[in-house]
Structure formats: C-alpha cells, structure tokens
Amino acid sequence: MSQSHLMNTYARQPVAFVRGEGPYLWDEEGKRYLDAVAGVAVNTLGHGHPGLVKAIADQAANLIHSSNLYRVKRQEELADRLCELSGMDRAFFCNSGCEANEAAIKLARMYGHSKDVANPTIVVMEKAFHGRTMATLTATGSRKIQAGFEPLLSGFARVPFNDIAAIRQVASTNREVVAVLVELVQGEGGVNIVSPEFMRELRQICDEFGLLLMLDEVQTGIARTGTWFAFQHSGVMPDVMALAKGLGAGVPIGACLARGVAAEVFKPGNHGSTFGGNPLACAAALATLDAVEKQSLLENAEKVGNYIRQVLKEKMTGVTGVMDIRGQGLMVGIELDRPCADLVAKMRDRGFLINVTADKVIRLVPPLIFTEAHADELLGPLAEEIVAFLEG
Ligand SMILES: *Cc1c(COP(=O)(O)O)cnc(C)c1O
C-alpha cells in the first residue's frame, strides 16, 4: 500500500489507526495512543461507543438511504430534537461543516434578495474558518486557504475578530449587508473566544439593521463547550446556526438550523442534498444526542475542560514562552510564543495525539467522555514536552 494514488492534499503523519476504544486508539503495530484530537472535534463519544455502534448497525440493517424525494422519519425526529435543544425552528441536513455554512450563506443571500438587496453581503471575521468550498473558503479569514483559488466570491466584508465596533461600522454604512457569520470560539483560528458582551451587542446590531445573526457552531456545537451550543453561554439566540463535526460522533452529517423569518426563506427547489439527513446519518446523530444526555457529557465537558486549564496553568506558571491558556469546555488552547508543530510528533512518539493550529496554538479537543484521570495521563507528558521544547 502507498499514498501515491491519493491526491496530495494532506501532509499526513506516518501512522495509521486500526482500532479504537473510548479515548484510546491503536495503530498497526499494536501501539496505544490517548486521543486528545478526536478526529478534530468529531468523535464526541470516543471510539467504539456501544450505543452508537448498535444504533448504526440496527439502522443499516433496516434502511441506510431512501431519498429526500420522500419523507425521512429519522430526519424529522432529529430536526425535532435539535430544535428542542436549541430553540431554533427548522433544520436542513447535509453532510459536512462547509455544506452547513454553504446553506447558511445561500439562505442569507436569498433573504437579502427578498428585501431587494441587489448584492447581499455577509460580514465575516479575520482568522475565521468556515470550510473549503468556494463560498466557505471565501468566508474563511486565511490567505493560505484562499491562495490559488481566485477568483473568490463577492459579497463578503471582513472585520477583525471580537470587534463589535467594526461590525457596527460596516452594518451602519453598507446598505447591502444582510448577515453576520461568526464562530463564538474560533477553532482552526487558534481557540479564540469572543467576549461575553459580544453576543448581546451583536444581537442588538442585527436587530437594529435587520441582519441575520449566523453562527458557525460546526466545532463548538453538540456539547463541546459545556453547553449544547456555544451561544447558550450568553443566552442570546442566533437566526441561523451551522452544525457538523460532533453531531454524528464520526458519521458524516451537517445541519443548518434557522429560526423565525430565516426558517421560512427556503422553498422547495431552492436547496438540496442527495445524501443529506439520510436514515443512517440521522440514526447516528440521534444516538449521539442520547448518549450526551445519558452520560451527562455537557457537565463532563465543562468540568474536565476547566480541570485541564487549571492543571495546565499550574504546570506552566513561570514557564517563559507560554503566552496563554484558554478555552471553553473541552476546547483548550495553549498559545506559545513560537511555531510549535514539532510537539505533535514528540507527543505521538510517547503515545498521545494532540493538534497544533494557527502555527503557535496547541489545541486539545478530546472526546467528551474524557475524564480527569485521562487528563492527568496526558498533561504530565504534555507539560514536560512543552518545557523541553521551549528550552530547546
Ligand atoms: C471543521 C470546520 C468547518 C468545516 O467542516 P468540514 O466538515 O470540514 O467541511 C467549518 N467551520 C468550522 C468552525 C469548523 O471547525
């Protein structure tokens, strides 16, 4: 076997996993790893979760796919559950995060045209990550991701992250602005968190100017930050919300939820997806939501996330080169003063999977079943490697 017939889109690490159980993965040689990446915030329930496995197997034996030409009962059930948990009104199902954002972007444009805005414009943030399709990479605030794919789309206006004054400025001067798209905790951008006042003021601005408040909760959604959705920390409701990563706990599924006028924008024929919301994917998502409830994973994410940050802060006191330790729930960022991608291999050699994003930020997004004992297992070696790296 080789990688020569794979398109060269990833600089892959030289390891292949063959089995997983709980927060552990095993490679081909039988070496065990503690997984603090969780398939990039995807494996909500860890690996080999019996309830999830059974739900997938049962659904597969019964019906994997029908079509959105027909009613899909599991999809209706999942939409009911997500709307009940979030307070949103309607869901559109797709297969990934970029597709969930793509639906949000199309929805915002159609909403704009319904108000006779000729060139509907969406306000997006610096350092944002919204995906790799043409619309979502245009919305993404990273030249590295956009370079080589010009022409980009029109209809986006960029402002600095967490800068409510900049949003007000654009909203009050550009009559074509119809929506604001934002991550409440930027994942790929380096675990950057908006301030508590941000959501409230953003809601005010959106109400004042008739804009849709659209949240990309692809990474923060489904209990990751200690609440079902990150917006619930503020209690301020969005008009549109994109979900994906953790929703199916590893089975590909995305969702675009909408509320109020935004929920009534799409009519038959406006948008679609062949696979979106098929019975198999919805069964996985329903089983994920069940397990999050049954295993109290909201509480666990908050508790273990706080524990990780507290232990790290203790271990890193007085270590020069550690700029910040931050996060929300089981999204943890450790910002160093220099690029630190080398730490990934160092930790992998010792049997731990971590991630580095935005060059200088160690990102921990373990499965939500992570315990304080798992955290202890990880944090000793991680602290040692960070210190050695900074001193080296
Ligand atoms: C991962 C991610 C996406 C893209 O999701 P894909 O499933 O890779 O298309 C979009 N937005 C955010 C915030 C993400 O973390």
CSV table of C-alpha atoms and ligand atoms in Angstrom, one decimal:
chain,number,residue,atom,x,y,z
A,1,MET,CA,0.0,0.0,0.0
A,2,SER,CA,1.1,3.5,-0.7
A,3,GLN,CA,-0.3,7.0,-0.8
A,4,SER,CA,0.6,7.6,-4.4
A,5,HIS,CA,-2.9,7.3,-5.7
A,6,LEU,CA,-4.3,9.7,-3.1
A,7,MET,CA,-4.5,13.4,-4.1
A,8,ASN,CA,-1.7,15.2,-2.3
A,9,THR,CA,-4.0,17.3,-0.1
A,10,TYR,CA,-2.7,16.3,3.4
A,11,ALA,CA,0.8,16.2,4.9
A,12,ARG,CA,-0.2,13.1,6.8
A,13,GLN,CA,1.5,11.8,9.9
A,14,PRO,CA,3.2,8.4,9.5
A,15,VAL,CA,0.7,6.4,11.5
A,16,ALA,CA,-2.5,4.6,10.7
A,17,PHE,CA,-5.0,3.6,13.3
A,18,VAL,CA,-6.8,0.3,13.1
A,19,ARG,CA,-8.9,0.2,16.2
A,20,GLY,CA,-10.3,2.4,18.9
A,21,GLU,CA,-12.0,2.1,22.3
A,22,GLY,CA,-13.1,5.0,24.5
A,23,PRO,CA,-10.4,7.7,24.3
A,24,TYR,CA,-7.7,5.3,23.0
A,25,LEU,CA,-6.6,4.4,19.5
A,26,TRP,CA,-4.3,1.5,18.4
A,27,ASP,CA,-2.0,1.6,15.4
A,28,GLU,CA,-1.0,-1.2,13.1
A,29,GLU,CA,1.9,-2.2,15.4
A,30,GLY,CA,-0.5,-2.5,18.4
A,31,LYS,CA,0.8,0.7,20.0
A,32,ARG,CA,-1.8,2.5,22.0
A,33,TYR,CA,-2.5,6.3,21.9
A,34,LEU,CA,-4.5,8.6,24.1
A,35,ASP,CA,-6.6,10.7,21.7
A,36,ALA,CA,-6.9,14.4,22.5
A,37,VAL,CA,-7.8,15.2,18.9
A,38,ALA,CA,-10.9,13.1,18.5
A,39,GLY,CA,-10.8,13.3,14.7
A,40,VAL,CA,-10.7,17.1,15.0
A,41,ALA,CA,-13.5,17.5,17.5
A,42,VAL,CA,-15.6,14.8,15.8
A,43,ASN,CA,-15.6,11.7,18.0
A,44,THR,CA,-17.9,13.1,20.7
A,45,LEU,CA,-18.3,9.7,22.3
A,46,GLY,CA,-14.8,8.5,21.9
A,47,HIS,CA,-14.2,5.3,19.8
A,48,GLY,CA,-16.4,2.2,19.7
A,49,HIS,CA,-19.2,3.5,21.8
A,50,PRO,CA,-21.6,0.6,22.1
A,51,GLY,CA,-24.8,2.7,21.9
A,52,LEU,CA,-23.6,4.4,18.8
A,53,VAL,CA,-22.4,1.2,17.2
A,54,LYS,CA,-25.7,-0.5,17.9
A,55,ALA,CA,-27.8,2.4,16.5
A,56,ILE,CA,-25.7,2.4,13.3
A,57,ALA,CA,-25.9,-1.3,12.9
A,58,ASP,CA,-29.6,-1.5,13.6
A,59,GLN,CA,-30.4,1.3,11.2
A,60,ALA,CA,-28.1,-0.1,8.5
A,61,ALA,CA,-29.9,-3.4,8.7
A,62,ASN,CA,-33.2,-1.7,8.4
A,63,LEU,CA,-32.7,1.2,5.9
A,64,ILE,CA,-29.5,3.1,5.0
A,65,HIS,CA,-30.7,5.6,2.5
A,66,SER,CA,-34.0,6.5,0.8
A,67,SER,CA,-34.1,10.0,-0.6
A,68,ASN,CA,-35.3,13.5,0.2
A,69,LEU,CA,-37.9,12.9,-2.5
A,70,TYR,CA,-39.7,11.2,0.3
A,71,ARG,CA,-40.4,11.8,4.0
A,72,VAL,CA,-37.5,10.6,6.1
A,73,LYS,CA,-38.7,9.8,9.6
A,74,ARG,CA,-35.3,9.7,11.3
A,75,GLN,CA,-34.6,13.1,9.8
A,76,GLU,CA,-37.9,14.6,11.2
A,77,GLU,CA,-37.0,13.1,14.6
A,78,LEU,CA,-33.5,14.6,14.5
A,79,ALA,CA,-34.9,18.0,13.5
A,80,ASP,CA,-37.4,17.9,16.3
A,81,ARG,CA,-34.6,17.1,18.8
A,82,LEU,CA,-32.2,19.7,17.6
A,83,CYS,CA,-34.9,22.4,17.5
A,84,GLU,CA,-36.0,21.4,21.0
A,85,LEU,CA,-32.4,21.6,22.3
A,86,SER,CA,-31.5,24.9,20.6
A,87,GLY,CA,-34.8,26.8,20.3
A,88,MET,CA,-34.4,27.0,16.6
A,89,ASP,CA,-37.4,26.3,14.2
A,90,ARG,CA,-36.2,24.3,11.3
A,91,ALA,CA,-33.3,22.2,10.1
A,92,PHE,CA,-31.7,21.5,6.8
A,93,PHE,CA,-29.4,18.4,6.7
A,94,CYS,CA,-26.2,18.0,4.7
A,95,ASN,CA,-23.0,16.0,5.2
A,96,SER,CA,-20.3,18.3,6.4
A,97,GLY,CA,-19.4,21.6,8.0
A,98,CYS,CA,-18.7,23.5,4.8
A,99,GLU,CA,-22.1,22.4,3.4
A,100,ALA,CA,-23.8,23.6,6.6
A,101,ASN,CA,-22.2,27.0,6.1
A,102,GLU,CA,-22.9,26.9,2.4
A,103,ALA,CA,-26.6,26.5,3.2
A,104,ALA,CA,-26.3,29.5,5.6
A,105,ILE,CA,-24.7,31.6,3.0
A,106,LYS,CA,-27.2,30.8,0.4
A,107,LEU,CA,-30.0,31.4,2.9
A,108,ALA,CA,-28.6,34.8,3.7
A,109,ARG,CA,-28.3,35.8,0.1
A,110,MET,CA,-31.9,34.7,-0.6
A,111,TYR,CA,-33.0,36.6,2.5
A,112,GLY,CA,-31.2,39.7,1.1
A,113,HIS,CA,-32.9,39.4,-2.3
A,114,SER,CA,-36.2,39.1,-0.6
A,115,LYS,CA,-35.6,42.5,0.8
A,116,ASP,CA,-34.5,43.8,-2.6
A,117,VAL,CA,-30.8,44.0,-1.8
A,118,ALA,CA,-29.0,43.6,-5.1
A,119,ASN,CA,-25.7,42.4,-3.9
A,120,PRO,CA,-26.3,40.8,-0.5
A,121,THR,CA,-23.1,41.0,1.7
A,122,ILE,CA,-22.2,38.8,4.7
A,123,VAL,CA,-19.9,40.2,7.4
A,124,VAL,CA,-17.1,37.6,8.3
A,125,MET,CA,-14.2,37.7,10.7
A,126,GLU,CA,-10.5,37.7,10.4
A,127,LYS,CA,-8.9,34.3,11.3
A,128,ALA,CA,-12.3,32.6,10.7
A,129,PHE,CA,-12.6,29.1,9.3
A,130,HIS,CA,-15.7,28.1,7.6
A,131,GLY,CA,-14.6,25.3,5.2
A,132,ARG,CA,-13.1,24.6,1.8
A,133,THR,CA,-15.9,25.1,-0.8
A,134,MET,CA,-15.6,28.2,-2.9
A,135,ALA,CA,-18.1,30.2,-0.8
A,136,THR,CA,-16.8,29.0,2.6
A,137,LEU,CA,-13.1,29.5,1.7
A,138,THR,CA,-14.1,33.0,0.6
A,139,ALA,CA,-15.7,33.5,4.0
A,140,THR,CA,-12.6,32.0,5.7
A,141,GLY,CA,-10.1,34.6,7.0
A,142,SER,CA,-6.9,32.9,5.9
A,143,ARG,CA,-5.0,33.8,2.8
A,144,LYS,CA,-3.2,30.4,3.0
A,145,ILE,CA,-6.6,28.6,2.4
A,146,GLN,CA,-7.7,31.0,-0.3
A,147,ALA,CA,-4.4,31.3,-2.3
A,148,GLY,CA,-4.5,29.7,-5.7
A,149,PHE,CA,-8.3,29.6,-5.9
A,150,GLU,CA,-9.1,33.1,-7.1
A,151,PRO,CA,-11.4,34.4,-8.3
A,152,LEU,CA,-13.1,34.3,-4.9
A,153,LEU,CA,-16.7,35.1,-4.5
A,154,SER,CA,-18.0,38.7,-4.0
A,155,GLY,CA,-20.5,39.5,-1.2
A,156,PHE,CA,-18.3,39.3,1.9
A,157,ALA,CA,-17.0,42.1,4.1
A,158,ARG,CA,-14.3,41.2,6.6
A,159,VAL,CA,-13.8,42.7,10.1
A,160,PRO,CA,-11.4,41.9,13.0
A,161,PHE,CA,-12.4,39.1,15.3
A,162,ASN,CA,-14.3,40.1,18.5
A,163,ASP,CA,-14.6,43.7,17.4
A,164,ILE,CA,-18.2,44.8,17.8
A,165,ALA,CA,-17.4,48.4,16.8
A,166,ALA,CA,-16.1,47.2,13.5
A,167,ILE,CA,-19.3,45.2,12.8
A,168,ARG,CA,-21.5,48.2,13.8
A,169,GLN,CA,-19.4,50.4,11.4
A,170,VAL,CA,-19.9,48.1,8.4
A,171,ALA,CA,-23.6,47.4,9.2
A,172,SER,CA,-24.4,51.1,9.5
A,173,THR,CA,-22.5,52.2,6.4
A,174,ASN,CA,-23.0,49.3,3.9
A,175,ARG,CA,-26.7,49.0,3.0
A,176,GLU,CA,-26.0,45.7,1.3
A,177,VAL,CA,-25.0,43.9,4.5
A,178,VAL,CA,-27.7,41.2,5.2
A,179,ALA,CA,-26.0,38.9,7.7
A,180,VAL,CA,-23.0,38.3,10.1
A,181,LEU,CA,-21.3,34.9,10.2
A,182,VAL,CA,-19.1,34.2,13.2
A,183,GLU,CA,-17.6,31.4,15.3
A,184,LEU,CA,-18.1,32.1,19.1
A,185,VAL,CA,-14.8,30.1,19.7
A,186,GLN,CA,-12.6,30.1,16.6
A,187,GLY,CA,-11.3,26.5,16.3
A,188,GLU,CA,-8.8,26.5,13.4
A,189,GLY,CA,-8.0,30.1,14.0
A,190,GLY,CA,-6.4,29.3,17.4
A,191,VAL,CA,-9.1,28.8,20.0
A,192,ASN,CA,-10.0,32.5,20.1
A,193,ILE,CA,-13.1,33.3,22.2
A,194,VAL,CA,-15.5,36.2,21.8
A,195,SER,CA,-16.1,38.3,24.9
A,196,PRO,CA,-19.3,37.7,26.8
A,197,GLU,CA,-20.7,41.1,25.8
A,198,PHE,CA,-20.1,40.3,22.1
A,199,MET,CA,-23.2,38.1,21.5
A,200,ARG,CA,-25.5,40.6,23.2
A,201,GLU,CA,-24.3,43.6,21.3
A,202,LEU,CA,-24.2,41.6,18.0
A,203,ARG,CA,-27.8,40.6,18.5
A,204,GLN,CA,-28.7,44.3,19.0
A,205,ILE,CA,-26.9,45.3,15.9
A,206,CYS,CA,-28.5,42.6,13.9
A,207,ASP,CA,-32.0,43.6,15.2
A,208,GLU,CA,-31.3,47.3,14.5
A,209,PHE,CA,-30.3,46.7,10.9
A,210,GLY,CA,-32.4,43.7,10.0
A,211,LEU,CA,-29.4,41.3,9.7
A,212,LEU,CA,-29.3,37.6,10.2
A,213,LEU,CA,-27.1,36.5,13.1
A,214,MET,CA,-25.4,33.4,11.8
A,215,LEU,CA,-23.3,31.2,14.0
A,216,ASP,CA,-20.8,28.7,12.7
A,217,GLU,CA,-21.1,26.1,15.5
A,218,VAL,CA,-19.6,23.3,13.4
A,219,GLN,CA,-16.8,22.8,16.0
A,220,THR,CA,-18.4,24.3,19.1
A,221,GLY,CA,-21.8,22.7,18.8
A,222,ILE,CA,-23.1,19.4,20.4
A,223,ALA,CA,-21.7,19.9,24.0
A,224,ARG,CA,-18.1,20.7,23.1
A,225,THR,CA,-18.0,23.9,25.1
A,226,GLY,CA,-20.1,22.5,28.0
A,227,THR,CA,-23.5,23.6,26.7
A,228,TRP,CA,-25.3,22.0,23.8
A,229,PHE,CA,-24.4,25.1,21.7
A,230,ALA,CA,-21.8,27.8,22.5
A,231,PHE,CA,-24.4,30.5,22.1
A,232,GLN,CA,-26.2,29.1,25.2
A,233,HIS,CA,-23.4,30.6,27.4
A,234,SER,CA,-24.8,34.0,26.5
A,235,GLY,CA,-28.5,33.1,26.2
A,236,VAL,CA,-28.7,35.2,23.1
A,237,MET,CA,-30.3,33.4,20.1
A,238,PRO,CA,-28.9,33.3,16.6
A,239,ASP,CA,-31.1,33.3,13.5
A,240,VAL,CA,-29.1,30.7,11.7
A,241,MET,CA,-26.6,28.1,13.1
A,242,ALA,CA,-24.4,25.6,11.3
A,243,LEU,CA,-23.5,22.2,12.9
A,244,ALA,CA,-21.5,19.2,11.8
A,245,LYS,CA,-18.3,17.8,13.4
A,246,GLY,CA,-19.6,16.3,16.7
A,247,LEU,CA,-23.2,15.8,15.5
A,248,GLY,CA,-22.8,12.2,14.3
A,249,ALA,CA,-19.9,11.3,16.5
A,250,GLY,CA,-17.9,10.2,13.4
A,251,VAL,CA,-20.6,9.6,10.9
A,252,PRO,CA,-20.7,12.4,8.4
A,253,ILE,CA,-23.7,14.7,8.9
A,254,GLY,CA,-24.1,18.5,9.0
A,255,ALA,CA,-27.1,20.7,9.7
A,256,CYS,CA,-28.1,24.3,9.1
A,257,LEU,CA,-30.7,25.4,11.6
A,258,ALA,CA,-32.8,28.5,11.3
A,259,ARG,CA,-35.3,30.5,13.3
A,260,GLY,CA,-38.1,33.0,12.7
A,261,VAL,CA,-38.0,34.7,9.2
A,262,ALA,CA,-34.8,32.8,8.4
A,263,ALA,CA,-36.5,29.5,8.8
A,264,GLU,CA,-39.1,30.5,6.1
A,265,VAL,CA,-36.6,31.6,3.4
A,266,PHE,CA,-36.1,28.3,1.5
A,267,LYS,CA,-38.9,26.9,-0.6
A,268,PRO,CA,-38.9,23.6,-2.4
A,269,GLY,CA,-36.2,23.6,-5.1
A,270,ASN,CA,-34.1,26.3,-3.5
A,271,HIS,CA,-31.6,24.0,-1.9
A,272,GLY,CA,-30.9,20.3,-1.6
A,273,SER,CA,-28.6,17.4,-0.9
A,274,THR,CA,-28.7,13.8,-2.2
A,275,PHE,CA,-27.3,12.2,1.0
A,276,GLY,CA,-28.2,14.9,3.4
A,277,GLY,CA,-30.1,13.6,6.5
A,278,ASN,CA,-30.3,10.1,5.4
A,279,PRO,CA,-31.6,7.5,7.9
A,280,LEU,CA,-28.1,6.1,8.7
A,281,ALA,CA,-26.6,9.5,9.5
A,282,CYS,CA,-29.6,10.7,11.4
A,283,ALA,CA,-29.6,7.5,13.5
A,284,ALA,CA,-26.0,8.1,14.4
A,285,ALA,CA,-26.8,11.7,15.4
A,286,LEU,CA,-29.8,10.7,17.5
A,287,ALA,CA,-27.7,8.1,19.3
A,288,THR,CA,-25.1,10.8,19.9
A,289,LEU,CA,-27.6,13.1,21.4
A,290,ASP,CA,-29.0,10.3,23.6
A,291,ALA,CA,-25.5,9.4,24.9
A,292,VAL,CA,-24.6,13.0,25.6
A,293,GLU,CA,-27.7,13.2,27.8
A,294,LYS,CA,-27.4,9.8,29.4
A,295,GLN,CA,-23.7,10.2,30.2
A,296,SER,CA,-24.0,13.8,31.3
A,297,LEU,CA,-21.4,14.9,28.8
A,298,LEU,CA,-22.4,18.6,29.0
A,299,GLU,CA,-21.4,18.7,32.6
A,300,ASN,CA,-18.4,16.5,31.9
A,301,ALA,CA,-17.1,18.7,29.1
A,302,GLU,CA,-17.3,21.8,31.4
A,303,LYS,CA,-15.8,20.0,34.4
A,304,VAL,CA,-12.9,18.3,32.7
A,305,GLY,CA,-12.2,21.3,30.4
A,306,ASN,CA,-11.9,23.5,33.5
A,307,TYR,CA,-9.7,20.9,35.2
A,308,ILE,CA,-7.4,20.7,32.1
A,309,ARG,CA,-7.0,24.5,32.0
A,310,GLN,CA,-6.4,24.7,35.8
A,311,VAL,CA,-3.7,21.9,35.8
A,312,LEU,CA,-2.0,23.4,32.8
A,313,LYS,CA,-1.9,26.9,34.4
A,314,GLU,CA,-0.3,25.4,37.5
A,315,LYS,CA,2.2,23.4,35.5
A,316,MET,CA,3.0,26.3,33.2
A,317,THR,CA,3.5,29.0,35.8
A,318,GLY,CA,6.8,30.7,35.3
A,319,VAL,CA,7.5,28.9,32.0
A,320,THR,CA,8.5,31.7,29.6
A,321,GLY,CA,7.2,31.2,26.1
A,322,VAL,CA,3.7,30.1,27.2
A,323,MET,CA,1.6,33.1,26.2
A,324,ASP,CA,-1.9,32.0,27.2
A,325,ILE,CA,-4.0,29.0,28.3
A,326,ARG,CA,-7.6,29.4,27.2
A,327,GLY,CA,-10.7,27.7,26.0
A,328,GLN,CA,-14.3,26.7,26.9
A,329,GLY,CA,-15.4,23.2,27.9
A,330,LEU,CA,-13.3,20.6,26.1
A,331,MET,CA,-11.9,23.1,23.6
A,332,VAL,CA,-8.5,24.0,25.0
A,333,GLY,CA,-5.8,26.3,23.5
A,334,ILE,CA,-2.2,26.7,24.8
A,335,GLU,CA,-0.6,29.5,22.9
A,336,LEU,CA,3.2,29.6,22.7
A,337,ASP,CA,5.4,32.4,21.5
A,338,ARG,CA,6.7,30.4,18.5
A,339,PRO,CA,5.5,27.9,15.9
A,340,CYS,CA,5.2,24.5,17.7
A,341,ALA,CA,4.0,21.9,15.2
A,342,ASP,CA,7.1,19.8,16.3
A,343,LEU,CA,5.3,19.0,19.5
A,344,VAL,CA,2.8,16.8,17.7
A,345,ALA,CA,5.4,14.2,16.7
A,346,LYS,CA,7.1,14.4,20.1
A,347,MET,CA,3.8,13.6,21.8
A,348,ARG,CA,2.8,11.0,19.3
A,349,ASP,CA,6.0,9.1,19.9
A,350,ARG,CA,5.0,9.0,23.6
A,351,GLY,CA,1.5,7.7,22.7
A,352,PHE,CA,-0.5,10.9,22.8
A,353,LEU,CA,-2.4,12.6,20.0
A,354,ILE,CA,-2.6,16.4,20.1
A,355,ASN,CA,-3.0,19.1,17.5
A,356,VAL,CA,-1.4,22.4,16.7
A,357,THR,CA,-3.4,25.1,14.9
A,358,ALA,CA,-2.6,28.7,13.8
A,359,ASP,CA,1.1,27.7,14.0
A,360,LYS,CA,1.5,28.6,17.7
A,361,VAL,CA,-1.5,27.1,19.4
A,362,ILE,CA,-1.6,23.6,20.9
A,363,ARG,CA,-5.3,22.6,20.6
A,364,LEU,CA,-6.8,19.9,22.7
A,365,VAL,CA,-10.3,18.7,21.6
A,366,PRO,CA,-10.6,15.3,23.2
A,367,PRO,CA,-13.7,13.2,23.1
A,368,LEU,CA,-16.3,14.4,25.6
A,369,ILE,CA,-16.0,11.2,27.6
A,370,PHE,CA,-12.5,12.3,28.7
A,371,THR,CA,-12.1,12.1,32.5
A,372,GLU,CA,-9.8,13.9,34.9
A,373,ALA,CA,-7.8,10.7,35.0
A,374,HIS,CA,-7.3,10.8,31.2
A,375,ALA,CA,-6.4,14.4,31.6
A,376,ASP,CA,-3.8,13.6,34.2
A,377,GLU,CA,-2.3,10.9,31.9
A,378,LEU,CA,-2.0,13.5,29.1
A,379,LEU,CA,-0.9,16.6,31.0
A,380,GLY,CA,2.2,15.4,32.7
A,381,PRO,CA,3.9,14.3,29.5
A,382,LEU,CA,2.5,17.4,27.6
A,383,ALA,CA,3.9,19.8,30.2
A,384,GLU,CA,7.3,18.1,30.0
A,385,GLU,CA,7.4,18.3,26.2
A,386,ILE,CA,6.3,22.0,26.2
A,387,VAL,CA,9.1,22.9,28.7
A,388,ALA,CA,11.7,20.8,26.8
A,389,PHE,CA,10.6,22.4,23.5
A,390,LEU,CA,10.7,26.0,24.9
A,391,GLU,CA,14.1,25.4,26.5
A,392,GLY,CA,15.5,23.5,23.4
B,1,LIG,C1,-14.2,22.0,10.6
B,1,LIG,C2,-15.0,23.3,10.4
B,1,LIG,C3,-15.7,23.6,9.2
B,1,LIG,C4,-15.6,22.7,8.0
B,1,LIG,O1,-16.2,21.5,8.2
B,1,LIG,P1,-16.0,20.3,7.1
B,1,LIG,O2,-16.8,19.2,7.6
B,1,LIG,O3,-14.5,20.0,7.0
B,1,LIG,O4,-16.5,20.9,5.8
B,1,LIG,C5,-16.4,24.8,9.2
B,1,LIG,N1,-16.4,25.6,10.3
B,1,LIG,C6,-15.8,25.3,11.4
B,1,LIG,C7,-15.9,26.3,12.6
B,1,LIG,C8,-15.0,24.2,11.5
B,1,LIG,O5,-14.3,23.9,12.7
